[in-house]
Coordinates of C-alpha atoms (C1' of nucleotides) in Angstrom, one line a residue:
Chain A
M1043 CA -27.0 2.7 -31.8
K1044 CA -26.6 2.6 -28.4
Q1045 CA -24.3 4.7 -26.3
I1046 CA -21.1 2.9 -25.3
E1047 CA -21.6 3.4 -21.8
P1048 CA -19.2 3.9 -18.5
L1049 CA -19.0 1.0 -16.9
E1050 CA -15.9 1.6 -14.6
Q1051 CA -17.9 3.0 -11.8
V1052 CA -20.5 -0.1 -11.8
S1053 CA -17.8 -2.7 -12.4
A1054 CA -15.4 -1.2 -10.0
S1055 CA -18.2 -1.2 -7.2
A1056 CA -18.4 -5.2 -8.6
V1057 CA -14.8 -6.1 -7.5
L1058 CA -15.2 -5.6 -3.8
D1059 CA -18.9 -6.6 -3.8
S1060 CA -17.7 -10.3 -5.1
L1061 CA -14.6 -10.1 -3.0
V1062 CA -17.0 -9.6 0.3
M1063 CA -19.5 -12.1 -1.1
A1064 CA -16.6 -14.6 -1.7
G1065 CA -15.2 -13.7 2.4
R1066 CA -18.9 -14.6 3.3
M1067 CA -18.8 -17.7 1.2
V1068 CA -16.0 -18.9 2.8
E1069 CA -16.8 -18.4 6.2
Q1070 CA -20.1 -19.9 5.5
R1071 CA -18.6 -23.1 4.2
V1072 CA -16.6 -23.4 7.3
E1073 CA -19.4 -22.8 9.4
E1074 CA -21.3 -25.4 7.8
A1075 CA -18.4 -27.9 7.8
L1076 CA -17.8 -27.0 12.3
Q1077 CA -21.4 -27.6 12.9
P1078 CA -21.6 -31.5 13.2
H1079 CA -18.9 -31.0 15.4
G1080 CA -21.1 -28.5 17.6
L1081 CA -18.4 -25.8 16.8
S1082 CA -18.2 -22.7 15.4
A1083 CA -15.5 -20.5 13.5
A1084 CA -15.4 -18.3 16.8
K1085 CA -15.1 -21.4 18.8
L1086 CA -12.4 -23.5 16.6
S1087 CA -9.6 -20.0 16.8
A1088 CA -10.4 -19.7 20.8
L1089 CA -9.4 -23.2 20.9
E1090 CA -7.0 -23.2 18.7
V1091 CA -4.8 -20.4 20.9
L1092 CA -5.5 -22.5 24.1
A1093 CA -4.6 -25.5 22.9
G1094 CA -1.7 -24.3 21.5
A1095 CA -0.5 -22.0 25.0
E1096 CA 1.9 -23.9 27.2
E1097 CA -0.3 -22.8 30.3
P1098 CA -3.6 -21.1 31.0
M1099 CA -4.2 -17.9 29.7
A1100 CA -5.7 -14.6 30.7
L1101 CA -8.6 -12.9 29.0
G1102 CA -7.7 -10.1 28.1
V1103 CA -4.2 -11.9 26.2
L1104 CA -6.9 -14.4 24.5
S1105 CA -8.4 -11.4 23.2
H1106 CA -5.8 -9.9 21.6
R1107 CA -4.7 -12.7 19.8
L1108 CA -8.3 -13.3 18.1
H1109 CA -8.7 -9.6 17.4
C1110 CA -12.0 -8.4 19.5
V1111 CA -13.1 -6.9 22.3
R1112 CA -12.6 -8.2 26.1
S1113 CA -16.4 -8.3 26.7
N1114 CA -16.9 -10.5 23.8
I1115 CA -14.5 -13.3 24.8
T1116 CA -15.9 -13.2 28.0
Q1117 CA -19.1 -14.4 26.0
L1118 CA -17.2 -16.3 23.9
V1119 CA -15.5 -18.3 27.2
D1120 CA -19.0 -18.5 28.8
R1121 CA -20.1 -20.1 25.6
L1122 CA -16.9 -22.5 25.8
E1123 CA -17.3 -22.9 29.5
A1124 CA -20.9 -23.9 29.4
E1125 CA -20.2 -26.8 27.3
K1126 CA -16.8 -27.9 28.8
L1127 CA -14.8 -27.0 26.3
V1128 CA -12.9 -24.6 28.7
R1129 CA -12.8 -23.9 32.4
R1130 CA -11.9 -20.5 34.2
V1131 CA -9.3 -20.6 36.6
P1132 CA -7.8 -17.5 38.6
D1133 CA -4.9 -15.8 38.2
A1134 CA -3.0 -16.3 42.0
E1135 CA -0.5 -13.6 40.6
D1136 CA -2.9 -11.0 39.6
R1137 CA -6.8 -11.4 41.1
R1138 CA -7.8 -9.2 38.6
S1139 CA -7.2 -11.8 35.8
V1140 CA -9.1 -14.9 35.2
R1141 CA -7.4 -17.7 33.2
A1142 CA -8.7 -19.5 30.3
A1143 CA -7.6 -23.5 30.4
I1144 CA -8.6 -25.9 27.7
T1145 CA -9.9 -29.3 29.0
Q1146 CA -9.5 -32.5 27.4
E1147 CA -13.1 -32.7 25.9
G1148 CA -12.0 -29.5 24.8
R1149 CA -8.7 -30.9 23.0
N1150 CA -10.7 -33.7 21.4
R1151 CA -13.4 -31.2 19.6
Y1152 CA -10.8 -29.0 19.0
E1153 CA -8.7 -32.0 16.8
A1154 CA -12.2 -32.8 15.4
G1155 CA -12.7 -29.4 14.2
C1156 CA -9.4 -28.9 13.2
R1157 CA -10.3 -32.2 10.8
A1158 CA -13.4 -31.2 9.2
L1159 CA -11.9 -27.4 8.8
R1160 CA -8.9 -28.9 6.5
E1161 CA -11.3 -31.2 4.3
V1162 CA -13.5 -28.2 3.7
Q1163 CA -10.7 -25.5 2.8
S1164 CA -9.0 -28.2 0.2
Q1165 CA -12.3 -29.0 -1.2
M1166 CA -12.9 -25.1 -1.9
L1167 CA -9.3 -24.8 -3.1
R1168 CA -9.7 -27.4 -5.4
L1169 CA -11.6 -24.7 -7.2
L1170 CA -8.5 -23.2 -8.0
P1171 CA -5.4 -23.7 -9.7
R1172 CA -2.7 -23.6 -7.9
S1173 CA -1.1 -20.6 -9.8
E1174 CA -4.6 -18.5 -9.1
Q1175 CA -4.5 -19.4 -5.5
E1176 CA -0.9 -17.8 -5.5
T1177 CA -2.3 -15.1 -7.7
L1178 CA -5.1 -14.3 -5.5
A1179 CA -3.1 -14.3 -2.5
R1180 CA -1.0 -12.1 -3.4
I1181 CA -3.6 -9.5 -4.6
V1182 CA -5.2 -9.6 -1.7
G1183 CA -2.4 -9.5 0.2
R1184 CA -1.8 -6.1 -1.5
L1185 CA -5.0 -5.0 -0.2
L1186 CA -4.6 -5.9 3.0
A1187 CA -1.6 -3.9 3.5
G1188 CA -3.0 -1.0 2.2
G1189 CA -6.2 -1.4 4.3
K1190 CA -5.4 0.9 6.9
Chain B
M985 CA 20.0 -30.2 8.6
K986 CA 16.7 -28.7 8.9
Q987 CA 14.2 -30.7 7.0
I988 CA 12.3 -28.8 3.7
E989 CA 8.6 -28.7 5.4
P990 CA 5.6 -29.3 3.4
L991 CA 4.4 -26.0 3.5
E992 CA 1.3 -26.6 1.2
Q993 CA -1.6 -27.1 3.6
V994 CA -0.7 -24.2 5.4
S995 CA -0.2 -22.2 2.8
A996 CA -3.1 -23.3 1.4
S997 CA -5.2 -22.4 4.5
A998 CA -4.0 -19.2 4.3
V999 CA -5.0 -18.0 1.1
L1000 CA -8.3 -18.5 2.2
D1001 CA -8.2 -16.7 5.6
S1002 CA -6.6 -14.0 3.9
L1003 CA -9.5 -13.7 1.6
V1004 CA -12.0 -14.2 4.7
M1005 CA -10.1 -11.1 6.3
A1006 CA -9.9 -8.9 3.2
G1007 CA -13.5 -9.4 2.5
R1008 CA -13.6 -7.8 6.2
M1009 CA -11.8 -5.6 5.5
V1010 CA -14.1 -4.0 3.0
E1011 CA -16.8 -4.2 4.9
Q1012 CA -15.5 -2.4 8.2
R1013 CA -14.3 0.2 5.9
V1014 CA -18.1 0.7 4.4
E1015 CA -19.7 0.7 7.7
E1016 CA -16.9 3.0 9.1
A1017 CA -18.1 5.3 5.9
L1018 CA -21.5 5.0 6.3
Q1019 CA -21.5 5.5 10.0
P1020 CA -21.5 9.3 10.1
H1021 CA -24.6 9.2 8.0
G1022 CA -26.4 6.9 10.7
L1023 CA -26.6 4.2 7.8
S1024 CA -25.3 0.5 8.2
A1025 CA -24.4 -1.6 5.0
A1026 CA -27.7 -3.5 5.5
K1027 CA -29.8 -0.7 6.3
L1028 CA -28.5 0.8 2.4
S1029 CA -29.2 -2.0 0.9
A1030 CA -32.6 -2.2 2.0
L1031 CA -32.9 1.6 1.4
E1032 CA -31.2 1.0 -2.4
V1033 CA -33.7 -1.9 -3.2
L1034 CA -36.8 0.4 -2.0
A1035 CA -35.3 3.0 -3.7
G1036 CA -35.0 1.6 -6.8
A1037 CA -39.2 -0.1 -6.6
E1038 CA -42.0 1.5 -8.3
E1039 CA -44.2 1.0 -4.9
P1040 CA -44.1 0.0 -1.4
M1041 CA -42.4 -3.1 -1.1
A1042 CA -43.5 -6.7 0.8
L1043 CA -41.1 -7.6 3.4
G1044 CA -40.9 -11.0 1.8
V1045 CA -40.0 -10.0 -1.5
L1046 CA -37.8 -7.5 0.3
S1047 CA -36.1 -10.6 2.1
H1048 CA -35.7 -12.4 -1.1
R1049 CA -33.7 -9.2 -2.8
L1050 CA -31.5 -9.3 -0.3
H1051 CA -31.0 -12.7 0.9
C1052 CA -31.6 -12.9 4.3
V1053 CA -34.4 -14.7 6.1
R1054 CA -37.9 -12.8 6.9
S1055 CA -37.4 -12.9 10.5
N1056 CA -34.3 -10.6 9.6
I1057 CA -36.0 -8.0 7.8
T1058 CA -39.1 -7.6 9.9
Q1059 CA -36.3 -6.5 12.7
L1060 CA -34.5 -4.4 10.1
V1061 CA -37.2 -2.6 8.9
D1062 CA -38.2 -1.8 12.5
R1063 CA -35.2 -0.2 13.0
L1064 CA -35.4 1.8 9.9
E1065 CA -39.1 2.4 10.7
A1066 CA -38.1 3.9 13.9
E1067 CA -35.7 6.4 12.6
K1068 CA -38.4 7.2 9.8
L1069 CA -36.6 6.1 6.7
V1070 CA -39.4 3.5 5.9
R1071 CA -43.0 3.6 6.7
R1072 CA -44.7 -0.1 7.0
V1073 CA -48.1 0.3 4.8
P1074 CA -50.7 -2.2 5.0
D1075 CA -51.3 -4.4 1.4
A1076 CA -55.2 -4.1 0.5
E1077 CA -54.7 -6.8 -1.5
D1078 CA -53.5 -9.5 0.8
R1079 CA -54.2 -8.5 4.1
R1080 CA -51.1 -11.2 5.5
S1081 CA -48.9 -9.0 3.4
V1082 CA -46.9 -5.7 4.8
R1083 CA -45.3 -3.7 2.3
A1084 CA -42.3 -1.4 2.9
A1085 CA -42.1 2.2 1.4
I1086 CA -39.2 4.5 1.7
T1087 CA -39.9 8.0 2.5
Q1088 CA -38.2 11.4 1.5
E1089 CA -36.0 11.0 4.2
G1090 CA -35.2 7.6 3.5
R1091 CA -34.6 9.0 0.5
N1092 CA -32.1 11.3 1.1
R1093 CA -30.4 9.5 3.4
Y1094 CA -29.9 6.6 1.1
E1095 CA -28.2 9.5 -1.6
A1096 CA -26.3 10.4 1.0
G1097 CA -24.9 7.0 2.0
C1098 CA -24.5 6.5 -1.7
R1099 CA -21.8 8.9 -2.0
A1100 CA -19.9 8.0 0.9
L1101 CA -19.9 4.1 -0.2
R1102 CA -18.6 5.5 -3.6
E1103 CA -16.2 7.7 -2.3
V1104 CA -14.3 4.6 0.1
Q1105 CA -15.0 1.8 -2.5
S1106 CA -12.9 4.0 -4.9
Q1107 CA -10.4 5.1 -2.4
M1108 CA -10.3 1.1 -1.8
L1109 CA -9.9 0.1 -5.4
R1110 CA -7.1 2.9 -6.0
L1111 CA -4.8 0.1 -4.4
L1112 CA -5.1 -2.0 -7.0
P1113 CA -4.1 -1.3 -10.4
R1114 CA -6.9 -1.8 -12.7
S1115 CA -5.5 -4.9 -14.1
E1116 CA -5.5 -7.1 -11.0
Q1117 CA -8.7 -5.7 -10.1
E1118 CA -9.6 -7.5 -13.3
T1119 CA -7.8 -10.4 -12.0
L1120 CA -9.2 -10.8 -8.8
A1121 CA -12.4 -10.1 -10.2
R1122 CA -12.1 -13.3 -12.7
I1123 CA -10.5 -15.7 -9.9
V1124 CA -12.6 -14.3 -7.1
G1125 CA -15.6 -15.0 -9.7
R1126 CA -14.6 -18.2 -10.4
L1127 CA -14.6 -19.1 -6.8
L1128 CA -18.0 -18.1 -6.0
A1129 CA -19.1 -20.1 -9.3
G1130 CA -17.9 -22.8 -7.6
G1131 CA -19.1 -22.5 -3.9
K1132 CA -22.3 -24.9 -3.5
Chain C
dC210 C1' -6.1 6.4 38.9
dA211 C1' -5.6 2.7 35.5
dA212 C1' -6.5 -2.5 34.4
dG213 C1' -8.7 -6.6 34.9
dA214 C1' -13.7 -9.0 33.6
dT215 C1' -18.3 -8.3 33.5
dT216 C1' -22.5 -6.2 32.5
dG217 C1' -26.3 -4.8 30.0
dA218 C1' -28.1 -2.5 25.8
dC219 C1' -27.9 -3.2 21.0
dG220 C1' -26.9 -4.5 15.5
dC221 C1' -27.2 -8.1 12.4
dC222 C1' -28.0 -12.6 11.5
dT223 C1' -29.9 -17.5 12.2
dC224 C1' -33.9 -20.5 13.0
dA225 C1' -38.1 -22.2 15.7
dA226 C1' -43.0 -21.3 17.2
dT227 C1' -46.8 -18.6 16.6
dC228 C1' -50.5 -15.8 14.9
dT229 C1' -53.0 -14.0 11.1
dT230 C1' -55.2 -14.6 6.7
dA231 C1' -55.7 -17.0 2.0
Chain D
dT105 C1' -53.2 -26.8 4.9
dA106 C1' -49.9 -23.0 3.7
dA107 C1' -48.1 -18.0 3.0
dG108 C1' -47.4 -13.9 5.5
dA109 C1' -45.2 -11.4 9.1
dT110 C1' -43.8 -11.4 14.1
dT111 C1' -41.8 -13.0 18.7
dG112 C1' -38.3 -15.0 20.9
dA113 C1' -34.1 -17.7 21.7
dG114 C1' -29.4 -17.5 20.6
dG115 C1' -24.5 -17.0 18.3
dC116 C1' -21.3 -13.1 17.3
dG117 C1' -19.8 -8.9 17.2
dT118 C1' -19.6 -3.6 19.4
dC119 C1' -19.6 0.0 22.7
dA120 C1' -20.4 2.4 27.2
dA121 C1' -20.6 1.5 32.2
dT122 C1' -19.5 -1.2 36.3
dC123 C1' -16.8 -3.6 39.4
dT124 C1' -13.0 -5.2 41.7
dT125 C1' -7.5 -5.0 42.2
dG126 C1' -3.3 -3.1 41.8

DNA sequence: CAAGATTGACGCCTCAATCTTA
DNA sequence: TAAGATTGAGGCGTCAATCTTG
């Protein structure tokens, strides 16, 4: 007879691997949904913050809001500016600072991107009954809370 | 009185956002654990496949195993070769093909990386009781199965 | 000096174009 | 022609070094 195997270790890492794969799958689907609109998740996030702001926002502030490093924003805004979705405006009060202002074209693209995003999101959520969505949110929330 | 708000849409996207964040958190922790050993998740995965193979493996085969594109492997193997963890060897049978062979140094680093990986994995899994690990695996599995 | 932003270099991923061999 | 791999360009992220301004 075959010995019972100690599956804990292997199945344990499988949970985390699946979690990572699922996260990537969601990201992938979002990127695909945004692509026809000439947007990416990174660009949409930046536009979302800028669209919700009252005035042009300093790049340092934007980097905090997007949980990334300053130099990342420099390049992201470079790309957004090249597509005329955002404009760099000087800050009169602090001449070290550069602010990003969303353009009308930026707002339009942002709205279109949002619709595509909501579409693909509800499509994915249809894969899970409401109760499992709540369970997933709870478990993943605990994981995030525990993660340093 | 304030109207009851339709929270379904916002809370729905929050589940997916949390899922993506959790996946990234796991990846982040793995990268941090591997960094002291001069490894990344991408490098470790490649070494894992090569260490488990009987003979040097064609780069095209490796790219299939790692679910990525050929040119990605070209560069990944470039970096692994620069660190002497892998060697490119010509294929006598098909001179178009290049095979990657793991070196002894590669095997040593792979073993060290594996230990660090298991360590950080069990550390993260301690955040969830066994029953929730199983629930998470089931739900995430359904999501992965449904994702095209 | 410290805080803004930028630059350059790199990791890791993609795609399109190219080169060599089957 | 098609199948191997590579190259070049670009997106998105990091870090270290630099430049300007406070």
